[in-house]
CSV table of C-alpha atoms (C1' of nucleotides) in Angstrom, one decimal:
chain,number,residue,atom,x,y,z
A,1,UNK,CA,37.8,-59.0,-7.3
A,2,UNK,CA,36.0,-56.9,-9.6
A,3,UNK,CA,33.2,-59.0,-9.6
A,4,UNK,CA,33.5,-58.5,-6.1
A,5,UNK,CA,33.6,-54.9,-6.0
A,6,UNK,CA,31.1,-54.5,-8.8
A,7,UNK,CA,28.6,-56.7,-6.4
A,8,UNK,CA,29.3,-54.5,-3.3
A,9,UNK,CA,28.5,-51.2,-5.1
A,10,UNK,CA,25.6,-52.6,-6.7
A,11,UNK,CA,24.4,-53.7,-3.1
A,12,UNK,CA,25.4,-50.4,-1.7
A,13,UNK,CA,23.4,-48.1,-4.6
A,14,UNK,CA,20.5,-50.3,-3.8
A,15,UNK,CA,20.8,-49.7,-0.2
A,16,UNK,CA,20.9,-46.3,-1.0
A,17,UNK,CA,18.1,-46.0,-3.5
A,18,UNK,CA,20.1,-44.9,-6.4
A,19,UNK,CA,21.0,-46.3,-9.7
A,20,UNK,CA,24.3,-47.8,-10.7
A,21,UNK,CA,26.3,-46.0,-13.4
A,22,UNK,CA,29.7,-46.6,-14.7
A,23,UNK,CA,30.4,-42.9,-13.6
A,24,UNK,CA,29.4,-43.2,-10.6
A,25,UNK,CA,31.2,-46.4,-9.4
A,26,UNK,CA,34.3,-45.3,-10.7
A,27,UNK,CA,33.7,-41.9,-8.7
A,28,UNK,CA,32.9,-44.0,-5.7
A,29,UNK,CA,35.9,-46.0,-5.9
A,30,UNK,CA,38.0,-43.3,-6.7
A,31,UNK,CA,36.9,-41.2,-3.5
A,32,UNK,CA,36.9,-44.7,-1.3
A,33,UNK,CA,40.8,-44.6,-2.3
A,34,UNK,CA,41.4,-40.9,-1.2
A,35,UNK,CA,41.9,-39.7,2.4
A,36,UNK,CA,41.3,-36.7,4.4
A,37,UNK,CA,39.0,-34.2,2.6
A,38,UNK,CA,38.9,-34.0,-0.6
A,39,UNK,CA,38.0,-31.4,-2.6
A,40,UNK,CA,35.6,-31.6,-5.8
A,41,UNK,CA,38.3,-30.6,-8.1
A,42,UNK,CA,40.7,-33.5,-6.8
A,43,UNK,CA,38.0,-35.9,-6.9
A,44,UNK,CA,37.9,-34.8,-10.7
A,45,UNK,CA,41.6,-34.5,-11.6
A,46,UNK,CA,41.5,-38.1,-10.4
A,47,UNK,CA,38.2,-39.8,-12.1
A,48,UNK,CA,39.4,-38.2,-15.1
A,49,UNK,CA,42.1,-40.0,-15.4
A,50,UNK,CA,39.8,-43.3,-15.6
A,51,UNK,CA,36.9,-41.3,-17.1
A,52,UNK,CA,38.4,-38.8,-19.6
A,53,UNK,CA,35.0,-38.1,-20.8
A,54,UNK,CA,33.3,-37.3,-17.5
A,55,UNK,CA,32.0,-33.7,-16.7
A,56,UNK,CA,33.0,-31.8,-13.3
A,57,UNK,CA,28.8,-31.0,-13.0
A,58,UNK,CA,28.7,-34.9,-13.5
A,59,UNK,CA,31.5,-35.4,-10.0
A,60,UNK,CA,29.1,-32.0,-8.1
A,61,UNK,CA,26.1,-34.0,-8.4
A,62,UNK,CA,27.4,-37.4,-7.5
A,63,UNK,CA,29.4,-36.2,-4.4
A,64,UNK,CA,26.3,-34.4,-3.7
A,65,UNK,CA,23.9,-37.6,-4.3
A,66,UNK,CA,26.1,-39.7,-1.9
A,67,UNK,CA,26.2,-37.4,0.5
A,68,UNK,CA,22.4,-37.3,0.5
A,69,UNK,CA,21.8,-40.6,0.5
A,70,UNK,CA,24.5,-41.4,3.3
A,71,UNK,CA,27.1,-42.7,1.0
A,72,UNK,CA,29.4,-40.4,2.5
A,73,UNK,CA,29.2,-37.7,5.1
A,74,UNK,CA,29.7,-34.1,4.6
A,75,UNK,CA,32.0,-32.4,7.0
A,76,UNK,CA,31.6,-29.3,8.5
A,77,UNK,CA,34.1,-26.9,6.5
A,78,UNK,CA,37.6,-24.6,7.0
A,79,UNK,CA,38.1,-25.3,3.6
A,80,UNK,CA,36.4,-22.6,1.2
A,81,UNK,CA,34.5,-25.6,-0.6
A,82,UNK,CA,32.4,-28.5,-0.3
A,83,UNK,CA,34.5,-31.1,1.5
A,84,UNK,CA,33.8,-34.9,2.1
A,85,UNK,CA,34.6,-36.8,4.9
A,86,UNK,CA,36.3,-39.9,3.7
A,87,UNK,CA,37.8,-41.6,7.7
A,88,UNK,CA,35.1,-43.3,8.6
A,89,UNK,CA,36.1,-43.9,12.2
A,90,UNK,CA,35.0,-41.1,15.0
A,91,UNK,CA,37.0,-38.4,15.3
A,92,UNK,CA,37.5,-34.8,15.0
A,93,UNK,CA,39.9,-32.1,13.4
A,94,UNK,CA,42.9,-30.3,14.7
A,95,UNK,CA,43.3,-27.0,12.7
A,96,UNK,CA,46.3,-24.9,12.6
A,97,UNK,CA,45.0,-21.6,13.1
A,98,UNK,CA,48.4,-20.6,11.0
A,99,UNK,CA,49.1,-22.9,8.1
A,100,UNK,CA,45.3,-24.0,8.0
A,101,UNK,CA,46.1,-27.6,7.8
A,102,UNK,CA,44.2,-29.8,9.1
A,103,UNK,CA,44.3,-33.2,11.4
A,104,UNK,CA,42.1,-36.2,12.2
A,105,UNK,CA,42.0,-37.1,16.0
A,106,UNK,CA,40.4,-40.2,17.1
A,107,UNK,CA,37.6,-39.8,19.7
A,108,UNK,CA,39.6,-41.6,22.5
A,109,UNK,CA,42.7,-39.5,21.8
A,110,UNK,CA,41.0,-36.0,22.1
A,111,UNK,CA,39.2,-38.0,25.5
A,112,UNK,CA,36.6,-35.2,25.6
A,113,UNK,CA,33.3,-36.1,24.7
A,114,UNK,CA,30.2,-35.8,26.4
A,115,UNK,CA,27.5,-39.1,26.7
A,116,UNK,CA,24.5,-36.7,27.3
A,117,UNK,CA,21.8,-36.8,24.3
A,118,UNK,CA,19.8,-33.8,25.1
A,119,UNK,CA,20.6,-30.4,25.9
A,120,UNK,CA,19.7,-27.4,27.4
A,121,UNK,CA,17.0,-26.1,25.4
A,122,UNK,CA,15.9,-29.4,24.1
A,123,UNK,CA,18.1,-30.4,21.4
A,124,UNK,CA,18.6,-33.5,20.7
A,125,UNK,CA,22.3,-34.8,20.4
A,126,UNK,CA,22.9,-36.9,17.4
A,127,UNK,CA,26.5,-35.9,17.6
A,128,UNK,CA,30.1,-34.0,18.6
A,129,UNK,CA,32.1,-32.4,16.0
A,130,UNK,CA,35.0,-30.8,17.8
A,131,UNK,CA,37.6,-29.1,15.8
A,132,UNK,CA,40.7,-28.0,17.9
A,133,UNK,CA,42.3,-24.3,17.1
A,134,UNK,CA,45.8,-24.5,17.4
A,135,UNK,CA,49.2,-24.5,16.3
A,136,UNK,CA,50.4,-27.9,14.5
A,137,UNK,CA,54.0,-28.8,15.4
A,138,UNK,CA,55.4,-27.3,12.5
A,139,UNK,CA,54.0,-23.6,12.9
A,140,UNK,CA,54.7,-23.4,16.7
B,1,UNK,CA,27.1,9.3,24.5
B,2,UNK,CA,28.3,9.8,20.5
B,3,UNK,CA,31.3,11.9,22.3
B,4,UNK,CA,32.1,8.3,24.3
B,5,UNK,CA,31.3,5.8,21.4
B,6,UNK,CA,33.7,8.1,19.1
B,7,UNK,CA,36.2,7.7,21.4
B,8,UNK,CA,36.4,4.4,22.4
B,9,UNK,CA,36.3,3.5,18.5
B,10,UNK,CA,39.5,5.6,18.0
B,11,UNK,CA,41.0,4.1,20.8
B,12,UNK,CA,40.1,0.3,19.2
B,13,UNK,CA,41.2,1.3,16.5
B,14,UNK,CA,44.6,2.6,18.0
B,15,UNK,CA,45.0,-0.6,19.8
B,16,UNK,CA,44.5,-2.7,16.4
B,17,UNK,CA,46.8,-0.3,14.2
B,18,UNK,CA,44.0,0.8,11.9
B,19,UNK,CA,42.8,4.0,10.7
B,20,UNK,CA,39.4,5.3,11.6
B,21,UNK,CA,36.9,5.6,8.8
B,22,UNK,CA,33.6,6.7,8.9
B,23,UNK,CA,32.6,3.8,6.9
B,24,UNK,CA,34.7,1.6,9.4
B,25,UNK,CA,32.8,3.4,12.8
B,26,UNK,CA,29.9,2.6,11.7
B,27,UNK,CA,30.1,-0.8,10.2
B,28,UNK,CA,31.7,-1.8,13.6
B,29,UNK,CA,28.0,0.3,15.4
B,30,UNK,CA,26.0,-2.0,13.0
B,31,UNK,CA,27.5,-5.6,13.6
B,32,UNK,CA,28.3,-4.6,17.2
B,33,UNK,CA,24.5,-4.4,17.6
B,34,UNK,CA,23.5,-8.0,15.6
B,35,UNK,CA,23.8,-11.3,17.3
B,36,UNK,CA,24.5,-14.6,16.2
B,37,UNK,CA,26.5,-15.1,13.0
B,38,UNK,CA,25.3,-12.2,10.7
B,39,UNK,CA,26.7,-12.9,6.6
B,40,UNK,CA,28.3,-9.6,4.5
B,41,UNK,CA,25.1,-8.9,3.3
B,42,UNK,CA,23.0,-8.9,5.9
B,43,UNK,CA,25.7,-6.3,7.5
B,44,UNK,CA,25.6,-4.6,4.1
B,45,UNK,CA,21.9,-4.4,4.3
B,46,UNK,CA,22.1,-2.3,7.6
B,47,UNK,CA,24.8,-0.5,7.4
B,48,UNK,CA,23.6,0.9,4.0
B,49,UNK,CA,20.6,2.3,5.6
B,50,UNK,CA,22.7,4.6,7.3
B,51,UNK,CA,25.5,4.9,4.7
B,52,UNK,CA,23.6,4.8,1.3
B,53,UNK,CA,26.5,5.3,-0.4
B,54,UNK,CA,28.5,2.2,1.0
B,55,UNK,CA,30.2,-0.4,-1.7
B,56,UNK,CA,29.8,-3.6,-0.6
B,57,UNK,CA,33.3,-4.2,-1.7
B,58,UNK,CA,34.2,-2.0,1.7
B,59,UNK,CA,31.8,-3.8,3.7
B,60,UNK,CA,34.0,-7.0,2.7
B,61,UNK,CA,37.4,-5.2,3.2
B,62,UNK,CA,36.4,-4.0,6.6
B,63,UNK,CA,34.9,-7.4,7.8
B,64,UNK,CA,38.6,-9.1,6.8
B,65,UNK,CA,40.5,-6.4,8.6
B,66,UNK,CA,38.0,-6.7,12.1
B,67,UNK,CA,38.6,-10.4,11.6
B,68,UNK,CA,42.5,-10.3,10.8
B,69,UNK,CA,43.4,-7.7,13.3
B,70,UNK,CA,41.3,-9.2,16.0
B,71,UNK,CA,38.4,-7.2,16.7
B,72,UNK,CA,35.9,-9.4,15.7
B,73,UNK,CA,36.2,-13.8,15.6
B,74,UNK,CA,35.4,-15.4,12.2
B,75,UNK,CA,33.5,-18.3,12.9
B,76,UNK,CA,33.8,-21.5,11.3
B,77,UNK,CA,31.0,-22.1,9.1
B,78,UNK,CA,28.7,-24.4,8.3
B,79,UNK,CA,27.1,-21.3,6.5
B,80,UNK,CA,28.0,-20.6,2.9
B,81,UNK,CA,29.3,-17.3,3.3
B,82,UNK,CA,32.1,-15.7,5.9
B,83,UNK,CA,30.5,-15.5,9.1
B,84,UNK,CA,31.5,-13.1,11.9
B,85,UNK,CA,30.9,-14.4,15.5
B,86,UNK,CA,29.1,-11.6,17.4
B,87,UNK,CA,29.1,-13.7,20.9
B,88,UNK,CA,32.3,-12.6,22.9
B,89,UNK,CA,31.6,-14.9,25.5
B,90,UNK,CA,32.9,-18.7,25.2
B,91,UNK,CA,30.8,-20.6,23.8
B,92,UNK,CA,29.8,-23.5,21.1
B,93,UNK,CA,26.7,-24.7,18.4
B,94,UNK,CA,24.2,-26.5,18.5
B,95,UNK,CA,24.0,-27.1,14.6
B,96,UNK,CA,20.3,-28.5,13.5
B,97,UNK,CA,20.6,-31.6,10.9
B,98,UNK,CA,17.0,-30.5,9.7
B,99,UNK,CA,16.6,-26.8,9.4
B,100,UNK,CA,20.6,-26.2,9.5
B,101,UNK,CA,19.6,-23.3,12.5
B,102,UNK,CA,22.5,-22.3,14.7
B,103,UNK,CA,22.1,-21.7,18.5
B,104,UNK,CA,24.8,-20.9,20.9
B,105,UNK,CA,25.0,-22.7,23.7
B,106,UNK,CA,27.3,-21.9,26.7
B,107,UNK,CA,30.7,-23.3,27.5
B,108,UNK,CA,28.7,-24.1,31.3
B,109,UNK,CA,25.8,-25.5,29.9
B,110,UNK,CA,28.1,-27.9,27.0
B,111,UNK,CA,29.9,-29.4,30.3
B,112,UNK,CA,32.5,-31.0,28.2
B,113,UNK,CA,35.5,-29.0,27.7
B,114,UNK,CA,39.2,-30.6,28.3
B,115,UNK,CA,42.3,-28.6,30.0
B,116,UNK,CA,44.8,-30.0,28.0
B,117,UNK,CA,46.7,-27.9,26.3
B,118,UNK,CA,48.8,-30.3,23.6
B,119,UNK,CA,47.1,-33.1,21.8
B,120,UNK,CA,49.1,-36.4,20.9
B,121,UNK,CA,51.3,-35.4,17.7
B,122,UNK,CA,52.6,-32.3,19.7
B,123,UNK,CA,49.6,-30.1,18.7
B,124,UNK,CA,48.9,-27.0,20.9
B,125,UNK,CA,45.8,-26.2,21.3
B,126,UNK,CA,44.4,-22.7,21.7
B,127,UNK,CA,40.6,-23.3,22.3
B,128,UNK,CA,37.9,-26.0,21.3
B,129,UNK,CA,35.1,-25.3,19.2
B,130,UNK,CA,32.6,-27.7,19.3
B,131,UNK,CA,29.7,-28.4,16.9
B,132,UNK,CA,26.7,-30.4,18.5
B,133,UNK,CA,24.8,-31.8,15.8
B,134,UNK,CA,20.9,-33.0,16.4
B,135,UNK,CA,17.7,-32.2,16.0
B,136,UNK,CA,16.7,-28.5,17.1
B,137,UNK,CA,13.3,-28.8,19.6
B,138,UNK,CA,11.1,-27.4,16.3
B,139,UNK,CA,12.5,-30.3,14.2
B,140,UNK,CA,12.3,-33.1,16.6
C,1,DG,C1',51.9,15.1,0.9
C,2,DT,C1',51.7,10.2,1.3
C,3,DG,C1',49.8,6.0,2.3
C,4,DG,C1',45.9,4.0,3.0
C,5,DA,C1',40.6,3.8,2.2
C,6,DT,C1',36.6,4.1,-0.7
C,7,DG,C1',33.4,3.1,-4.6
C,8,DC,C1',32.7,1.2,-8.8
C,9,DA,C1',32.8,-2.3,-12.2
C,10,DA,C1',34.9,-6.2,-13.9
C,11,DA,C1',36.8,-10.5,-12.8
C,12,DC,C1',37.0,-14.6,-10.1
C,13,DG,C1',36.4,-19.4,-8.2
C,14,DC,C1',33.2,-22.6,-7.0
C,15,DT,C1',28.9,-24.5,-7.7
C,16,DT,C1',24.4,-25.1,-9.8
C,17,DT,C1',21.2,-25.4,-13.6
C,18,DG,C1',18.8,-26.1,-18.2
C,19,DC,C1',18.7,-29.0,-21.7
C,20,DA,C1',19.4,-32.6,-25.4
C,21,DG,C1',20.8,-37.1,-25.8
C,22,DG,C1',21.9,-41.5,-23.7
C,23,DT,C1',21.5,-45.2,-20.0
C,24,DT,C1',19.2,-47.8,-16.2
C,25,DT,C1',15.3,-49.9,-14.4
D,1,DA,C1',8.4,-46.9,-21.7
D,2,DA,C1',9.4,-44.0,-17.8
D,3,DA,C1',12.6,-42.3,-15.0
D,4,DC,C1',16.9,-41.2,-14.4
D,5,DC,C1',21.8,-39.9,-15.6
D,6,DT,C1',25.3,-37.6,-18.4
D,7,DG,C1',27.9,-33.8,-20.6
D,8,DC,C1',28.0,-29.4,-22.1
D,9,DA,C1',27.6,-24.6,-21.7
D,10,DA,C1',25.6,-20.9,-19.5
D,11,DA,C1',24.2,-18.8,-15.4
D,12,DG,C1',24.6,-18.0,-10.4
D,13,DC,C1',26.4,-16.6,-6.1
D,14,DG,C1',29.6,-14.9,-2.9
D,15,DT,C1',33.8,-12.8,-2.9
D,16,DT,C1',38.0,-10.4,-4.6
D,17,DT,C1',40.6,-7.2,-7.4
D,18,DG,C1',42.1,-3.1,-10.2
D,19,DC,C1',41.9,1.4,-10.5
D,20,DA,C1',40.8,6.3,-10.1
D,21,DT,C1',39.5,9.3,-6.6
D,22,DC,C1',39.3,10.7,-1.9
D,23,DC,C1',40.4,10.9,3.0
D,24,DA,C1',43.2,10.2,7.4
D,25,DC,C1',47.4,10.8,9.3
DNA sequence: GTGGATGCAAACGCTTTGCAGGTTT
DNA sequence: AAACCTGCAAAGCGTTTGCATCCAC
């Protein structure tokens, strides 16, 4: 299996266009395994533990370079710091507007969403990102 | 007209619980009079034109107290910085992928808002914010 | 008069950058 | 070999805090 998942992340950097480092596999892997939104400094705490050695400039530019090349996506922040979106499925966020925390919803749960792919104006709608204000069942 | 402003500040400010400033008056003048999503130092910027004096230290304080004690909305940002929402009326973004501008765009015009008021998981929902991601007419 | 507000400067947290040395292509 | 990546340390930016002084209530 590690042949496997060497193969896949090779495939995937080239894809991509980037190189394939030991750093940045293991960073790869190690955000593949989180879920939610991770922070940068819990990507680290946990690459660390793999990669002693590694620098948290080293984890910045990474999260950065997948998120650039379309590794990952970025997700649009409550959080105070760069946050990356790791459920890969479409959906949105409920945020407590108490405790802050927040939810995934799937698409077909929240039942909301628009088909239209151009707005007034003239934008042009590549997506919805609906985040839901609220009170989570333990702060009501 | 100054007579009427005055008052009307004093009675805000009665309403919220807050003490009225001079700094605070006209801070609230300044960002009263910008639209869309102005940042601490573009509200710094203005209201030191007319307050040389001013510490952007209270320009921060008195931003967190409008936002906490409900004067003005804090936005959720796809800015850097703490962003105050100027537009009272209900509204969402239109968020350009390319040149990152912000538009409003009217509750009316989105045509996509739910009535439901709790979410599967027993969330209660106070209001929907919706971010449209796309391509801005300039960018297209 | 007392509690809260201001201004200043220093501290802070998160993130980025410059650079020397090492790795990938 | 050329381009790119890493780790380190320093710098950067936006924001917050401590404190002495000052103002509103």
């Amino acid at each position: 299996m590690q042949v496997t998942a060497a193969k896949s992340f090779r495939d995937l950097c080239a894809e991509h266009g980037i190189a394939v480092t030991h750093q940045r596999q293991v960073l790869y892997e190690v955000m593949q395994g989180m879920s939610g939104h991770p922070s940068p400094e819990e990507v680290y705490a946990r690459v660390k533990k793999k990669i002693p050695a590694i620098s948290l400039a080293t984890v910045y530019k990474n999260i950065h370079l997948f998120v650039e090349s379309g590794v990952f996506r970025k997700m649009s922040m409550h959080h105070g710091s760069v946050r990356v979106e790791m459920n890969s499925e479409a959906h949105h966020h409920m945020v407590c507007s108490k405790c802050k925390a927040i939810t995934d919803i799937g698409e077909q749960e929240l039942g909301l969403v628009s088909k239209r792919t151009r707005l007034p104006g003239g934008f042009l709608v590549e997506r919805y990102a609906v985040d839901v204000i609220g009170l989570c069942p333990k702060c009501q």
